[in-house]
PDB file of C-alpha atoms in Angstrom:
ATOM      1  CA  ASP S   1       5.085 -19.292 -20.673  1.00  0.00           C
ATOM      2  CA  ILE S   2       2.065 -21.127 -18.496  1.00  0.00           C
ATOM      3  CA  GLN S   3      -0.375 -22.856 -21.308  1.00  0.00           C
ATOM      4  CA  MET S   4      -3.898 -22.411 -20.433  1.00  0.00           C
ATOM      5  CA  THR S   5      -6.083 -25.300 -22.034  1.00  0.00           C
ATOM      6  CA  GLN S   6      -9.533 -24.894 -21.912  1.00  0.00           C
ATOM      7  CA  SER S   7     -11.613 -28.242 -23.095  1.00  0.00           C
ATOM      8  CA  PRO S   8     -13.506 -28.879 -24.449  1.00  0.00           C
ATOM      9  CA  SER S   9     -14.169 -26.034 -27.418  1.00  0.00           C
ATOM     10  CA  THR S  10     -17.215 -25.977 -27.648  1.00  0.00           C
ATOM     11  CA  LEU S  11     -20.472 -26.718 -25.354  1.00  0.00           C
ATOM     12  CA  SER S  12     -24.254 -27.519 -26.203  1.00  0.00           C
ATOM     13  CA  ALA S  13     -26.947 -26.135 -23.681  1.00  0.00           C
ATOM     14  CA  SER S  14     -30.433 -24.620 -22.986  1.00  0.00           C
ATOM     15  CA  VAL S  15     -31.910 -22.301 -20.760  1.00  0.00           C
ATOM     16  CA  GLY S  16     -32.331 -22.576 -17.415  1.00  0.00           C
ATOM     17  CA  ASP S  17     -29.223 -26.326 -17.764  1.00  0.00           C
ATOM     18  CA  SER S  18     -26.205 -25.257 -15.685  1.00  0.00           C
ATOM     19  CA  VAL S  19     -22.895 -25.797 -17.307  1.00  0.00           C
ATOM     20  CA  THR S  20     -19.162 -26.376 -15.947  1.00  0.00           C
ATOM     21  CA  ILE S  21     -16.780 -25.147 -18.186  1.00  0.00           C
ATOM     22  CA  PRO S  22     -12.676 -26.953 -17.314  1.00  0.00           C
ATOM     23  CA  CYS S  23      -9.679 -24.549 -17.286  1.00  0.00           C
ATOM     24  CA  ARG S  24      -6.463 -26.651 -16.686  1.00  0.00           C
ATOM     25  CA  ALA S  25      -2.694 -24.842 -16.452  1.00  0.00           C
ATOM     26  CA  SER S  26       0.288 -26.228 -17.231  1.00  0.00           C
ATOM     27  CA  GLN S  27       1.942 -25.251 -13.654  1.00  0.00           C
ATOM     28  CA  SER S  28       0.163 -24.144 -10.534  1.00  0.00           C
ATOM     29  CA  ILE S  29      -1.149 -20.445 -10.520  1.00  0.00           C
ATOM     30  CA  SER S  30      -2.065 -20.409  -7.240  1.00  0.00           C
ATOM     31  CA  SER S  31      -5.598 -18.549  -7.198  1.00  0.00           C
ATOM     32  CA  SER S  32      -4.531 -15.932 -10.342  1.00  0.00           C
ATOM     33  CA  LEU S  33      -6.725 -16.897 -12.308  1.00  0.00           C
ATOM     34  CA  ALA S  34     -10.284 -14.893 -14.095  1.00  0.00           C
ATOM     35  CA  TRP S  35     -12.965 -15.663 -16.493  1.00  0.00           C
ATOM     36  CA  TYR S  36     -13.752 -13.446 -18.906  1.00  0.00           C
ATOM     37  CA  GLN S  37     -17.158 -13.534 -21.737  1.00  0.00           C
ATOM     38  CA  GLN S  38     -16.817 -12.320 -24.573  1.00  0.00           C
ATOM     39  CA  LYS S  39     -19.702 -12.002 -27.568  1.00  0.00           C
ATOM     40  CA  PRO S  40     -19.576 -11.373 -30.965  1.00  0.00           C
ATOM     41  CA  GLY S  41     -17.843  -8.125 -32.155  1.00  0.00           C
ATOM     42  CA  LYS S  42     -17.717  -7.239 -28.325  1.00  0.00           C
ATOM     43  CA  ALA S  43     -14.690  -6.639 -26.007  1.00  0.00           C
ATOM     44  CA  PRO S  44     -14.066  -8.637 -23.348  1.00  0.00           C
ATOM     45  CA  LYS S  45     -16.606  -8.900 -19.518  1.00  0.00           C
ATOM     46  CA  LEU S  46     -14.622  -9.664 -16.858  1.00  0.00           C
ATOM     47  CA  LEU S  47     -17.025 -12.358 -14.585  1.00  0.00           C
ATOM     48  CA  ILE S  48     -14.700 -13.704 -11.882  1.00  0.00           C
ATOM     49  CA  TYR S  49     -11.004 -13.252 -10.435  1.00  0.00           C
ATOM     50  CA  LYS S  50      -8.629 -14.595  -8.282  1.00  0.00           C
ATOM     51  CA  ALA S  51     -10.353 -17.694  -9.230  1.00  0.00           C
ATOM     52  CA  SER S  52     -13.445 -17.633  -6.785  1.00  0.00           C
ATOM     53  CA  THR S  53     -14.307 -14.119  -6.728  1.00  0.00           C
ATOM     54  CA  LEU S  54     -17.393 -12.712  -8.874  1.00  0.00           C
ATOM     55  CA  GLU S  55     -16.831  -8.622 -10.199  1.00  0.00           C
ATOM     56  CA  SER S  56     -19.257  -6.240  -9.230  1.00  0.00           C
ATOM     57  CA  GLY S  57     -21.990  -6.049 -10.899  1.00  0.00           C
ATOM     58  CA  VAL S  58     -22.290  -9.982 -12.462  1.00  0.00           C
ATOM     59  CA  PRO S  59     -25.398 -12.289 -11.156  1.00  0.00           C
ATOM     60  CA  SER S  60     -24.655 -15.079  -8.484  1.00  0.00           C
ATOM     61  CA  ARG S  61     -25.887 -17.536 -10.833  1.00  0.00           C
ATOM     62  CA  PHE S  62     -21.745 -17.479 -12.103  1.00  0.00           C
ATOM     63  CA  SER S  63     -19.152 -19.329  -9.589  1.00  0.00           C
ATOM     64  CA  GLY S  64     -15.286 -19.741 -10.160  1.00  0.00           C
ATOM     65  CA  SER S  65     -13.683 -22.380  -7.991  1.00  0.00           C
ATOM     66  CA  GLY S  66     -10.786 -24.880  -8.192  1.00  0.00           C
ATOM     67  CA  SER S  67      -6.556 -23.750  -7.458  1.00  0.00           C
ATOM     68  CA  GLY S  68      -2.992 -24.730  -8.320  1.00  0.00           C
ATOM     69  CA  THR S  69      -3.980 -26.121 -11.994  1.00  0.00           C
ATOM     70  CA  GLU S  70      -7.027 -27.117 -12.132  1.00  0.00           C
ATOM     71  CA  PHE S  71      -9.934 -24.619 -11.950  1.00  0.00           C
ATOM     72  CA  THR S  72     -14.043 -24.010 -13.606  1.00  0.00           C
ATOM     73  CA  LEU S  73     -16.414 -22.017 -14.676  1.00  0.00           C
ATOM     74  CA  THR S  74     -19.774 -22.847 -13.303  1.00  0.00           C
ATOM     75  CA  ILE S  75     -22.956 -21.221 -14.675  1.00  0.00           C
ATOM     76  CA  SER S  76     -26.297 -22.653 -13.265  1.00  0.00           C
ATOM     77  CA  SER S  77     -29.266 -21.597 -14.217  1.00  0.00           C
ATOM     78  CA  LEU S  78     -28.481 -20.449 -18.111  1.00  0.00           C
ATOM     79  CA  GLN S  79     -29.916 -17.267 -19.491  1.00  0.00           C
ATOM     80  CA  PRO S  80     -30.289 -16.292 -23.255  1.00  0.00           C
ATOM     81  CA  GLY S  81     -27.731 -13.999 -22.583  1.00  0.00           C
ATOM     82  CA  ASP S  82     -25.132 -16.244 -21.459  1.00  0.00           C
ATOM     83  CA  PHE S  83     -24.037 -17.723 -24.875  1.00  0.00           C
ATOM     84  CA  ALA S  84     -21.299 -16.620 -24.977  1.00  0.00           C
ATOM     85  CA  THR S  85     -17.395 -17.698 -25.311  1.00  0.00           C
ATOM     86  CA  TYR S  86     -15.490 -17.711 -22.112  1.00  0.00           C
ATOM     87  CA  TYR S  87     -11.976 -17.858 -21.258  1.00  0.00           C
ATOM     88  CA  CYS S  88     -10.177 -18.301 -18.547  1.00  0.00           C
ATOM     89  CA  GLN S  89      -6.850 -16.672 -18.082  1.00  0.00           C
ATOM     90  CA  GLN S  90      -3.728 -16.838 -15.807  1.00  0.00           C
ATOM     91  CA  TYR S  91      -1.804 -13.887 -14.342  1.00  0.00           C
ATOM     92  CA  ASN S  92       0.508 -15.796 -12.038  1.00  0.00           C
ATOM     93  CA  THR S  93       3.414 -14.581 -14.267  1.00  0.00           C
ATOM     94  CA  TYR S  94       4.189 -12.729 -17.242  1.00  0.00           C
ATOM     95  CA  PRO S  95       3.329 -13.241 -19.492  1.00  0.00           C
ATOM     96  CA  LEU S  96      -0.173 -13.160 -18.717  1.00  0.00           C
ATOM     97  CA  THR S  97      -1.452 -16.199 -21.509  1.00  0.00           C
ATOM     98  CA  PHE S  98      -5.740 -17.163 -21.877  1.00  0.00           C
ATOM     99  CA  GLY S  99      -7.021 -20.169 -22.933  1.00  0.00           C
ATOM    100  CA  GLN S 100      -8.407 -20.875 -26.090  1.00  0.00           C
ATOM    101  CA  GLY S 101     -11.885 -20.118 -25.320  1.00  0.00           C
ATOM    102  CA  THR S 102     -15.001 -22.560 -24.884  1.00  0.00           C
ATOM    103  CA  LYS S 103     -18.221 -21.511 -26.856  1.00  0.00           C
ATOM    104  CA  LEU S 104     -20.779 -22.055 -25.083  1.00  0.00           C
ATOM    105  CA  GLU S 105     -23.735 -22.499 -28.212  1.00  0.00           C
ATOM    106  CA  ILE S 106     -27.730 -23.314 -27.935  1.00  0.00           C
ATOM    107  CA  LYS S 107     -28.279 -26.883 -27.687  1.00  0.00           C
TER     108      LYS S 107
ATOM    109  CA  GLU C   1     -18.594   8.034 -16.621  1.00  0.00           C
ATOM    110  CA  GLU C   2     -14.871   5.826 -17.112  1.00  0.00           C
ATOM    111  CA  SER C   3     -13.934   4.930 -20.742  1.00  0.00           C
ATOM    112  CA  LEU C   4     -10.937   3.286 -23.525  1.00  0.00           C
ATOM    113  CA  VAL C   5     -11.129   4.802 -26.590  1.00  0.00           C
ATOM    114  CA  GLU C   6      -8.604   3.356 -28.748  1.00  0.00           C
ATOM    115  CA  SER C   7      -7.980   4.123 -32.364  1.00  0.00           C
ATOM    116  CA  GLY C   8      -5.381   4.354 -35.242  1.00  0.00           C
ATOM    117  CA  GLY C   9      -6.195   1.212 -36.736  1.00  0.00           C
ATOM    118  CA  GLY C  10      -6.066   0.010 -40.227  1.00  0.00           C
ATOM    119  CA  LEU C  11      -4.412  -1.481 -43.724  1.00  0.00           C
ATOM    120  CA  VAL C  12      -1.046  -1.502 -43.788  1.00  0.00           C
ATOM    121  CA  GLN C  13       1.865  -3.557 -45.412  1.00  0.00           C
ATOM    122  CA  PRO C  14       4.033  -5.757 -44.627  1.00  0.00           C
ATOM    123  CA  GLY C  15       7.249  -4.592 -43.001  1.00  0.00           C
ATOM    124  CA  GLY C  16       5.121  -0.706 -42.326  1.00  0.00           C
ATOM    125  CA  SER C  17       4.334   0.825 -38.697  1.00  0.00           C
ATOM    126  CA  LEU C  18       1.299   1.938 -37.074  1.00  0.00           C
ATOM    127  CA  ARG C  19       0.819   4.268 -34.119  1.00  0.00           C
ATOM    128  CA  LEU C  20      -2.348   2.986 -31.742  1.00  0.00           C
ATOM    129  CA  SER C  21      -3.630   5.252 -29.525  1.00  0.00           C
ATOM    130  CA  CYS C  22      -5.996   4.787 -26.626  1.00  0.00           C
ATOM    131  CA  VAL C  23      -7.701   7.981 -24.611  1.00  0.00           C
ATOM    132  CA  ALA C  24      -9.187   7.962 -21.300  1.00  0.00           C
ATOM    133  CA  SER C  25     -11.589   9.311 -19.433  1.00  0.00           C
ATOM    134  CA  GLY C  26     -13.349   9.308 -16.233  1.00  0.00           C
ATOM    135  CA  PHE C  27     -10.408   8.306 -13.783  1.00  0.00           C
ATOM    136  CA  THR C  28      -7.219   8.882 -12.368  1.00  0.00           C
ATOM    137  CA  PHE C  29      -5.323   7.374 -15.716  1.00  0.00           C
ATOM    138  CA  SER C  30      -1.908   7.294 -13.849  1.00  0.00           C
ATOM    139  CA  ASN C  31      -2.849   5.011 -11.233  1.00  0.00           C
ATOM    140  CA  TYR C  32      -2.860   1.926 -13.115  1.00  0.00           C
ATOM    141  CA  TRP C  33      -1.349   0.033 -15.222  1.00  0.00           C
ATOM    142  CA  MET C  34      -2.186  -0.200 -18.778  1.00  0.00           C
ATOM    143  CA  HIS C  35      -1.870  -3.366 -20.908  1.00  0.00           C
ATOM    144  CA  TRP C  36      -2.589  -3.907 -24.954  1.00  0.00           C
ATOM    145  CA  VAL C  37      -4.056  -7.386 -25.950  1.00  0.00           C
ATOM    146  CA  ARG C  38      -4.995  -8.400 -29.092  1.00  0.00           C
ATOM    147  CA  GLN C  39      -7.779 -11.328 -30.926  1.00  0.00           C
ATOM    148  CA  ALA C  40      -6.914 -12.693 -34.630  1.00  0.00           C
ATOM    149  CA  PRO C  41      -9.711 -12.615 -36.824  1.00  0.00           C
ATOM    150  CA  GLY C  42     -12.125 -16.131 -34.814  1.00  0.00           C
ATOM    151  CA  LYS C  43      -9.228 -16.481 -33.316  1.00  0.00           C
ATOM    152  CA  GLY C  44      -8.377 -16.136 -29.373  1.00  0.00           C
ATOM    153  CA  LEU C  45      -7.300 -13.402 -26.869  1.00  0.00           C
ATOM    154  CA  VAL C  46      -3.495 -12.723 -26.287  1.00  0.00           C
ATOM    155  CA  TRP C  47      -1.552 -10.644 -24.100  1.00  0.00           C
ATOM    156  CA  VAL C  48       0.695  -8.142 -25.826  1.00  0.00           C
ATOM    157  CA  SER C  49       2.361  -5.277 -23.237  1.00  0.00           C
ATOM    158  CA  ARG C  50       1.625  -4.101 -20.469  1.00  0.00           C
ATOM    159  CA  ILE C  51       3.181  -0.087 -18.880  1.00  0.00           C
ATOM    160  CA  ARG C  52       3.029   1.097 -15.377  1.00  0.00           C
ATOM    161  CA  GLY C  53       1.097   3.947 -14.247  1.00  0.00           C
ATOM    162  CA  ASP C  54       4.249   6.597 -14.340  1.00  0.00           C
ATOM    163  CA  GLY C  55       5.639   5.162 -17.733  1.00  0.00           C
ATOM    164  CA  SER C  56       8.444   3.136 -15.534  1.00  0.00           C
ATOM    165  CA  SER C  57       8.255  -0.665 -15.889  1.00  0.00           C
ATOM    166  CA  THR C  58       7.063  -1.961 -19.601  1.00  0.00           C
ATOM    167  CA  THR C  59       6.974  -5.664 -20.573  1.00  0.00           C
ATOM    168  CA  TYR C  60       6.032  -7.133 -23.770  1.00  0.00           C
ATOM    169  CA  ALA C  61       4.869 -10.714 -25.502  1.00  0.00           C
ATOM    170  CA  ASP C  62       8.231 -12.566 -27.138  1.00  0.00           C
ATOM    171  CA  SER C  63       5.715 -12.385 -30.156  1.00  0.00           C
ATOM    172  CA  VAL C  64       6.088  -8.783 -30.321  1.00  0.00           C
ATOM    173  CA  LYS C  65       9.574  -7.349 -28.015  1.00  0.00           C
ATOM    174  CA  GLY C  66      11.567  -5.642 -30.422  1.00  0.00           C
ATOM    175  CA  ARG C  67       9.388  -4.584 -32.791  1.00  0.00           C
ATOM    176  CA  PHE C  68       6.423  -3.310 -30.632  1.00  0.00           C
ATOM    177  CA  THR C  69       6.606  -0.088 -27.798  1.00  0.00           C
ATOM    178  CA  ILE C  70       3.730   0.467 -25.282  1.00  0.00           C
ATOM    179  CA  SER C  71       4.548   4.158 -24.131  1.00  0.00           C
ATOM    180  CA  ARG C  72       1.889   6.310 -22.237  1.00  0.00           C
ATOM    181  CA  ASP C  73       1.601  10.133 -21.931  1.00  0.00           C
ATOM    182  CA  ASN C  74      -0.046  10.915 -18.356  1.00  0.00           C
ATOM    183  CA  ALA C  75      -1.357  14.543 -19.439  1.00  0.00           C
ATOM    184  CA  LYS C  76      -2.958  13.457 -22.652  1.00  0.00           C
ATOM    185  CA  ASN C  77      -4.990  10.964 -20.376  1.00  0.00           C
ATOM    186  CA  THR C  78      -3.778   8.459 -23.499  1.00  0.00           C
ATOM    187  CA  VAL C  79      -1.172   5.364 -24.236  1.00  0.00           C
ATOM    188  CA  TYR C  80       0.678   4.027 -27.633  1.00  0.00           C
ATOM    189  CA  LEU C  81       1.557   1.232 -28.949  1.00  0.00           C
ATOM    190  CA  GLN C  82       3.786   1.807 -31.893  1.00  0.00           C
ATOM    191  CA  MET C  83       4.211  -1.577 -34.076  1.00  0.00           C
ATOM    192  CA  ASN C  84       7.247  -1.663 -36.435  1.00  0.00           C
ATOM    193  CA  SER C  85       7.532  -4.631 -39.070  1.00  0.00           C
ATOM    194  CA  LEU C  86       3.924  -5.718 -39.035  1.00  0.00           C
ATOM    195  CA  ARG C  87       3.673  -9.509 -39.797  1.00  0.00           C
ATOM    196  CA  ALA C  88       0.514 -11.410 -41.242  1.00  0.00           C
ATOM    197  CA  GLU C  89      -0.005 -12.199 -38.384  1.00  0.00           C
ATOM    198  CA  ASP C  90       0.489  -8.949 -36.432  1.00  0.00           C
ATOM    199  CA  THR C  91      -3.403  -8.707 -37.941  1.00  0.00           C
ATOM    200  CA  ALA C  92      -5.983  -8.606 -34.602  1.00  0.00           C
ATOM    201  CA  VAL C  93      -7.955  -6.098 -33.147  1.00  0.00           C
ATOM    202  CA  TYR C  94      -6.208  -4.651 -30.970  1.00  0.00           C
ATOM    203  CA  TYR C  95      -7.694  -3.686 -26.997  1.00  0.00           C
ATOM    204  CA  CYS C  96      -6.086  -1.359 -25.114  1.00  0.00           C
ATOM    205  CA  THR C  97      -7.693  -2.522 -20.901  1.00  0.00           C
ATOM    206  CA  ARG C  98      -7.000  -1.068 -17.688  1.00  0.00           C
ATOM    207  CA  LEU C  99      -7.033  -5.394 -17.303  1.00  0.00           C
ATOM    208  CA  LEU C 100      -8.082  -7.010 -13.919  1.00  0.00           C
ATOM    209  CA  ASP C 101      -7.762  -3.299 -11.939  1.00  0.00           C
ATOM    210  CA  ARG C 102     -11.077  -2.487 -11.766  1.00  0.00           C
ATOM    211  CA  ASP C 103     -11.304  -3.896 -15.640  1.00  0.00           C
ATOM    212  CA  MET C 104     -12.566  -2.538 -18.338  1.00  0.00           C
ATOM    213  CA  TRP C 105     -11.878  -2.360 -22.122  1.00  0.00           C
ATOM    214  CA  GLY C 106     -11.798  -0.027 -24.752  1.00  0.00           C
ATOM    215  CA  GLN C 107     -13.859  -1.271 -28.196  1.00  0.00           C
ATOM    216  CA  GLY C 108     -10.813  -2.482 -29.791  1.00  0.00           C
ATOM    217  CA  THR C 109      -9.446  -1.187 -33.282  1.00  0.00           C
ATOM    218  CA  LEU C 110      -9.059  -3.852 -36.587  1.00  0.00           C
ATOM    219  CA  VAL C 111      -4.889  -3.365 -37.637  1.00  0.00           C
ATOM    220  CA  THR C 112      -4.584  -5.708 -40.854  1.00  0.00           C
ATOM    221  CA  VAL C 113      -1.498  -6.560 -42.497  1.00  0.00           C
ATOM    222  CA  SER C 114      -1.400  -7.415 -45.993  1.00  0.00           C
ATOM    223  CA  SER C 115      -0.162  -6.572 -49.590  1.00  0.00           C
TER     224      SER C 115
END
């Protein structure tokens, strides 16, 4: 199985900051990488797919980059609603696998 | 409006069985692969299983293979997850999802395996 690693598990930032959340795959997954946002008690919400394509309706302050094994999610000008947990997911090979998540907290 | 609504969760003893259902509405259900993803309390997301739109192909995570069965009834716009030989580690919220294909998720249903 392809292992997805997200580190750190928690990130602290302030409203208005820009943050970058990294994700690493244990082997090359080309650009088959998605990013999800999850808030407590809610289902995940797709933000980005194909490593850098913004899902319809997602604000442009979210962006993704990378290919192969190294990927990043960048959130510019953090808004209060952006404080949540973010998961990367590879869909290059089954079983699909998720990173363990990065919780973005208010500093 | 498109929606997915799961049901069937609850408390079950180890070794027991449970069947989850997910009713879809607002889209042509048979056109889509459907997936189940679970999340243990306070933990991350884990993909469980998928089924092709016509029901002809299924895939499972190793952790549930041989114990869980995914199926669908396109006439009822419903996907099922039959869970047998349940273990404590199967305790989780189970989400039905049209993963990555005009991505959408249900609200989840909680399965608790405990004596």
